[in-house]
Short mmCIF file of C-alpha atoms in Angstrom, two decimals:
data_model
loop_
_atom_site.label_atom_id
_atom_site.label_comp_id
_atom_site.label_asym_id
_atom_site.label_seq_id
_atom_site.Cartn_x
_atom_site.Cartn_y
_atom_site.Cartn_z
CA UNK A 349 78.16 378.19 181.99
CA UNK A 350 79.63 374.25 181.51
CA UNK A 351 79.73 372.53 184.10
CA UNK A 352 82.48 369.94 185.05
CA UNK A 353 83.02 367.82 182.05
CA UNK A 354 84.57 364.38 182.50
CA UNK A 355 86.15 361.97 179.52
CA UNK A 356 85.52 359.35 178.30
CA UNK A 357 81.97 358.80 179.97
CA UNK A 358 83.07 355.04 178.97
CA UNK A 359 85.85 352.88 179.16
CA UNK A 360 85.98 349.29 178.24
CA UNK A 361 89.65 347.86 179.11
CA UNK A 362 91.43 344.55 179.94
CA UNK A 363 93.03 343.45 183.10
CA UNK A 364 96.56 344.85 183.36
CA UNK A 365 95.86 347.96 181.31
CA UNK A 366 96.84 351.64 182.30
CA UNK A 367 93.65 353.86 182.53
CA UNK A 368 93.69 357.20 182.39
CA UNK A 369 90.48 359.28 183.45
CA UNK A 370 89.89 362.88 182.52
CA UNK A 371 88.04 365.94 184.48
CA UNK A 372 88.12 369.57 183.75
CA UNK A 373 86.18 371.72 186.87
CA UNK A 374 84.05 374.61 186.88
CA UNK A 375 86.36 377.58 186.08
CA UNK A 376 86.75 379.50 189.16
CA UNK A 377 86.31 376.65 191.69
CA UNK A 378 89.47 375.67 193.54
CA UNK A 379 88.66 372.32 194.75
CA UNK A 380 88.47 369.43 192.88
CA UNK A 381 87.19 365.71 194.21
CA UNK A 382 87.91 362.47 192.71
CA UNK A 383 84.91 359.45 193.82
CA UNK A 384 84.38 356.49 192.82
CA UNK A 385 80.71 354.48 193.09
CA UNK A 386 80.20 350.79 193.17
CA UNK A 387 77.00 348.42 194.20
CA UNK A 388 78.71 347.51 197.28
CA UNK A 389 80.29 350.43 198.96
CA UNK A 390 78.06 353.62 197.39
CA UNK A 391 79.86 356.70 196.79
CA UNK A 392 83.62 357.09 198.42
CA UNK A 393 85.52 359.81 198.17
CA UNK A 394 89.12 358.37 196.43
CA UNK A 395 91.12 362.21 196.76
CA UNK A 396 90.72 366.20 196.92
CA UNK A 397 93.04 369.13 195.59
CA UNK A 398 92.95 372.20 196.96
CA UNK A 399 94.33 374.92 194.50
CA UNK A 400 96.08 372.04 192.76
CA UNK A 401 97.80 370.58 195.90
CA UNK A 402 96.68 366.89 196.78
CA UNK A 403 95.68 367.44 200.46
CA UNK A 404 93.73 364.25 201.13
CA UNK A 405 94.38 360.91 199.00
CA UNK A 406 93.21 358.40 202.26
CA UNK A 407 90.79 357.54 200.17
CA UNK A 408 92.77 355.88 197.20
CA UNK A 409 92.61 352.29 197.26
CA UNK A 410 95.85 350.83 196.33
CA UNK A 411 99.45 352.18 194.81
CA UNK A 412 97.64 351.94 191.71
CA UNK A 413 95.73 354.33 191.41
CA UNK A 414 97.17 357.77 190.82
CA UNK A 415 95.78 361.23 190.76
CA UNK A 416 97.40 364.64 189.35
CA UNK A 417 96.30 368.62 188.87
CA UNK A 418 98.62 369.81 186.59
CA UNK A 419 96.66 373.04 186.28
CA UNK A 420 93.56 374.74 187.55
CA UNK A 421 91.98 373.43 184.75
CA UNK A 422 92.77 370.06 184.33
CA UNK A 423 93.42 366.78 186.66
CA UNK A 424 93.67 363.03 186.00
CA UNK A 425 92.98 359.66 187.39
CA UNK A 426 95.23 356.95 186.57
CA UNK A 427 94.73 353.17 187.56
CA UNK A 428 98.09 351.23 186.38
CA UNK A 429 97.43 348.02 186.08
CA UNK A 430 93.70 347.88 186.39
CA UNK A 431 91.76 345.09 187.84
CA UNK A 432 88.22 343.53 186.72
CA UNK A 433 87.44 345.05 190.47
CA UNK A 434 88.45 348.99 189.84
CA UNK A 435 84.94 348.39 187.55
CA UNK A 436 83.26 351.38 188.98
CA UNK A 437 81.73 354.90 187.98
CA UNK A 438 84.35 357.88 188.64
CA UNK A 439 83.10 360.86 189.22
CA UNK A 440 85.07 364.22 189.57
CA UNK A 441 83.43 367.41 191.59
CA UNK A 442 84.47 370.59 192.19
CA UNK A 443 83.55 373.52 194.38
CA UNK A 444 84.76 376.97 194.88
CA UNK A 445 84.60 376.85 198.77
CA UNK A 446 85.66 373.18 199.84
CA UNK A 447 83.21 373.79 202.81
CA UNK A 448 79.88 373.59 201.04
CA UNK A 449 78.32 372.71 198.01
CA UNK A 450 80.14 370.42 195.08
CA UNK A 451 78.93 370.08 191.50
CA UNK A 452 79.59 366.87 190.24
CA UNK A 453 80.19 365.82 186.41
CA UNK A 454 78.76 362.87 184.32
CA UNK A 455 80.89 360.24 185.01
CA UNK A 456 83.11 357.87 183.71
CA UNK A 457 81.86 353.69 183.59
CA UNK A 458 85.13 351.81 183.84
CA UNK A 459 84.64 348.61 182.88
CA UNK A 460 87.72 346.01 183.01
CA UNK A 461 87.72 342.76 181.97
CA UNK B 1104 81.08 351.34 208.97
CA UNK B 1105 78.88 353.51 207.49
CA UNK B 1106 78.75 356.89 209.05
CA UNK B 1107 75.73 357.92 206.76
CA UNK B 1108 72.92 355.62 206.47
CA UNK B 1109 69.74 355.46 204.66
CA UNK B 1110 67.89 353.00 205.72
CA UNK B 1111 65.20 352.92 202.81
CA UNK B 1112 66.73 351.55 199.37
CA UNK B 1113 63.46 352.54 197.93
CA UNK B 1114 60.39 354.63 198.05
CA UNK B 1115 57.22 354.63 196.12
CA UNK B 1116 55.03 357.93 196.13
CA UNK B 1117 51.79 359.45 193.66
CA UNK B 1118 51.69 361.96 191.81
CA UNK B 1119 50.72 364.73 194.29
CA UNK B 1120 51.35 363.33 197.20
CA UNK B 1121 54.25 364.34 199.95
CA UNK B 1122 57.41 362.51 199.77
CA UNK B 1123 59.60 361.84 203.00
CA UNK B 1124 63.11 360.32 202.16
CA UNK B 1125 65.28 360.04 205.28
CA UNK B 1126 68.88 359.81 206.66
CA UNK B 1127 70.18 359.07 209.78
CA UNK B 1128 74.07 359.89 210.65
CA UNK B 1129 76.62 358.66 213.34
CA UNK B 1130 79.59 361.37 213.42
CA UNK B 1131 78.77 364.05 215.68
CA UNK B 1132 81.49 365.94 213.81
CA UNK B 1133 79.11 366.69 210.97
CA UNK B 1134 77.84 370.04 210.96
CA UNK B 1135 76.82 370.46 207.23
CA UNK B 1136 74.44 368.63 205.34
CA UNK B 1137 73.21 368.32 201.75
CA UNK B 1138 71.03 365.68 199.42
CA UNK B 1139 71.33 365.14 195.91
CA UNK B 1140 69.15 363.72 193.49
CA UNK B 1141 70.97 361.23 190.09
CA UNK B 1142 69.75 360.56 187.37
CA UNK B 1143 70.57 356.99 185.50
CA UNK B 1144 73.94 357.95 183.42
CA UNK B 1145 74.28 361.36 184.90
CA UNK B 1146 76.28 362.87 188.33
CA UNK B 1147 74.33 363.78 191.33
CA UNK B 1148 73.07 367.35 191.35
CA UNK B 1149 72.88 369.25 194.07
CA UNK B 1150 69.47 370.04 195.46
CA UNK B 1151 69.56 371.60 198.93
CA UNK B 1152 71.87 371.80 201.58
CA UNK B 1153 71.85 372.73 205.44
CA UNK B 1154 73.88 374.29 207.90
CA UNK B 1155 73.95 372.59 211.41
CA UNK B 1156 72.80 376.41 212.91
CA UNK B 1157 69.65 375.75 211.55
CA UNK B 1158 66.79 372.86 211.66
CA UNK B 1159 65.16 373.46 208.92
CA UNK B 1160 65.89 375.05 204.98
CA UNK B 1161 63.45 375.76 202.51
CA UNK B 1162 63.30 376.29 198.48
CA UNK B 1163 60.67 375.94 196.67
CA UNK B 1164 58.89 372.33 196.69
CA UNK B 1165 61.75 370.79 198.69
CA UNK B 1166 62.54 371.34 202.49
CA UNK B 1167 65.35 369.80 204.82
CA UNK B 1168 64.84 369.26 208.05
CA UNK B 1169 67.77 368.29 210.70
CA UNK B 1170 67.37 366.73 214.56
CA UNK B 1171 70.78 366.91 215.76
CA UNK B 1172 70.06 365.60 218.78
CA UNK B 1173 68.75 362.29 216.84
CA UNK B 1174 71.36 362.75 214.30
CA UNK B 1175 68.80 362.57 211.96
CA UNK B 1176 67.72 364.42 208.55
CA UNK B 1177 64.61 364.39 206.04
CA UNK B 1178 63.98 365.62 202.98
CA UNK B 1179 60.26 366.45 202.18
CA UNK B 1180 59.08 367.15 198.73
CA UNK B 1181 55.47 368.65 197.96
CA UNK B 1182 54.31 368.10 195.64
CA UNK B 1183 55.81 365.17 194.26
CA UNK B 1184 56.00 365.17 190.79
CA UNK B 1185 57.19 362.20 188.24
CA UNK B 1186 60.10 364.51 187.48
CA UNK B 1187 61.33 363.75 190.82
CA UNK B 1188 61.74 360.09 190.28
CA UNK B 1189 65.31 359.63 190.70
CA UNK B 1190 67.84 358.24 193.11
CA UNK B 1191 68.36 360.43 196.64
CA UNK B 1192 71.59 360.67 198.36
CA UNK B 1193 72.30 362.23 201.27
CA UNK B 1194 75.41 363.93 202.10
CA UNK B 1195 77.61 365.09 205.48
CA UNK B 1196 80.58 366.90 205.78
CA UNK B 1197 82.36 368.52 208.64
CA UNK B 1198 83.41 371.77 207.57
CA UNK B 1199 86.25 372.81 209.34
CA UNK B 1200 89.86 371.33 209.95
CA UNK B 1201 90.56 370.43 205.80
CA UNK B 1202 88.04 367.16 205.76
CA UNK B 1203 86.21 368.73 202.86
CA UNK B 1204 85.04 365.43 201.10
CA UNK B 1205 81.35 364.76 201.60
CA UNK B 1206 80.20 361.27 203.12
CA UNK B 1207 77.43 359.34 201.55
CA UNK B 1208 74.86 357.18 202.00
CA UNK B 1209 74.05 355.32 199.19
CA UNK B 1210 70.68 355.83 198.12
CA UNK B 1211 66.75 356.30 198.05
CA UNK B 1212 65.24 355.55 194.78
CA UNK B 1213 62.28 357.48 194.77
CA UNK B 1214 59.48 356.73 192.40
CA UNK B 1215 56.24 359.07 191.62
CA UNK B 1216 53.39 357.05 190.50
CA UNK B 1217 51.11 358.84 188.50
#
């Protein structure tokens, strides 16, 4: 059974560039987290769907970073513009029961310049 | 202000020996619990989790045990092995009222001499 898959696992960009960050869950699961992890802070939790509703973006940054769920299957991070500090790993998770346990995917390195 | 804290950025264990990472939390809201162990270049995976009913949780090698009076958790592995070398994070969540994101601290590394 895959597990959540994430694209690209790494992303080299300039300042000012629109990224766009990929995650496809576990089928079945209905909730899907967005986190980011840097030296300084750890892990943070950016946003959460729930069935494909945002129900908790406190955690996004700035107006610049964007998240969708189009379908159950598919939701995206956006940073427009990015900034050398959005440099981070993104990871996506996703659970069936947003109570307990979350499986998380690879990653994606952002690096801007 | 972290609400998850662990205190020990790293840990150094042999081969065979019992390893003892801990984790101390500050929101009496949390009432579930769970550590994961990363890889470099991978996501965390989820090792073993704990309900705040309970004090202590079992499987296999690895146990979790939880003082909620001293907001505190550990997570003991026997015997450690130098498959478990690897970064430890431990997790809280409260599970009820939507807050369904997990708060972390931000890291053991654990290392398994041979």
């Amino acid at each position: 059974d895959a597990g959540v898959i994430q694209s690209p696992r790494h992303e080299v960009t300039e300042m000012g560039q629109e990224v766009t960050l990929r995650c496809k869950p576990i089928s079945g699961h209905d909730y899907l987290f967005w986190y980011r992890q840097t030296m300084m802070r750890g892990l943070e939790l950016l946003i959460y769907f729930n069935n494909n509703v945002p129900i908790d973006d406190s955690g996004m940054p700035e107006d610049r970073f964007s998240a969708k769920m189009p379908n159950a299957s598919f939701s995206t991070l956006k940073i427009q513009p990015s900034e050398p500090r959005d440099s981070a790993v993104y990871f996506c998770a996703s659970s069936r029961d947003g109570r307990y346990t979350q499986y998380f995917g690879p990653g994606t390195r952002l690096t801007v310049l | 202000d972290q609400q998850v804290k662990q205190n020990s950025p790293s840990l150094s264990v042999q081969e065979g020996r019992i390893s003892i990472l801990n984790c101390d939390y500050t929101n009496s809201m949390f009432d579930y619990f769970l550590w994961y162990k990363k890889y470099p270049a991978e996501g965390p995976t989820f090792l073993i989790s704990i309900s705040s009913i309970k004090d202590k949780n079992e499987d296999g090698r690895f146990t979790v045990f939880l003082n909620k009076s001293a907001k505190h958790l550990s997570l003991h592995i026997v015997p450690s092995q130098p498959g478990d070398s690897a970064v430890y994070f431990c997790a809280a969540k409260y599970s009820g009222g939507g807050a369904d994101g997990l708060t972390f601290g931000k890291g053991t590394h654990l290392i398994i001499q041979p």
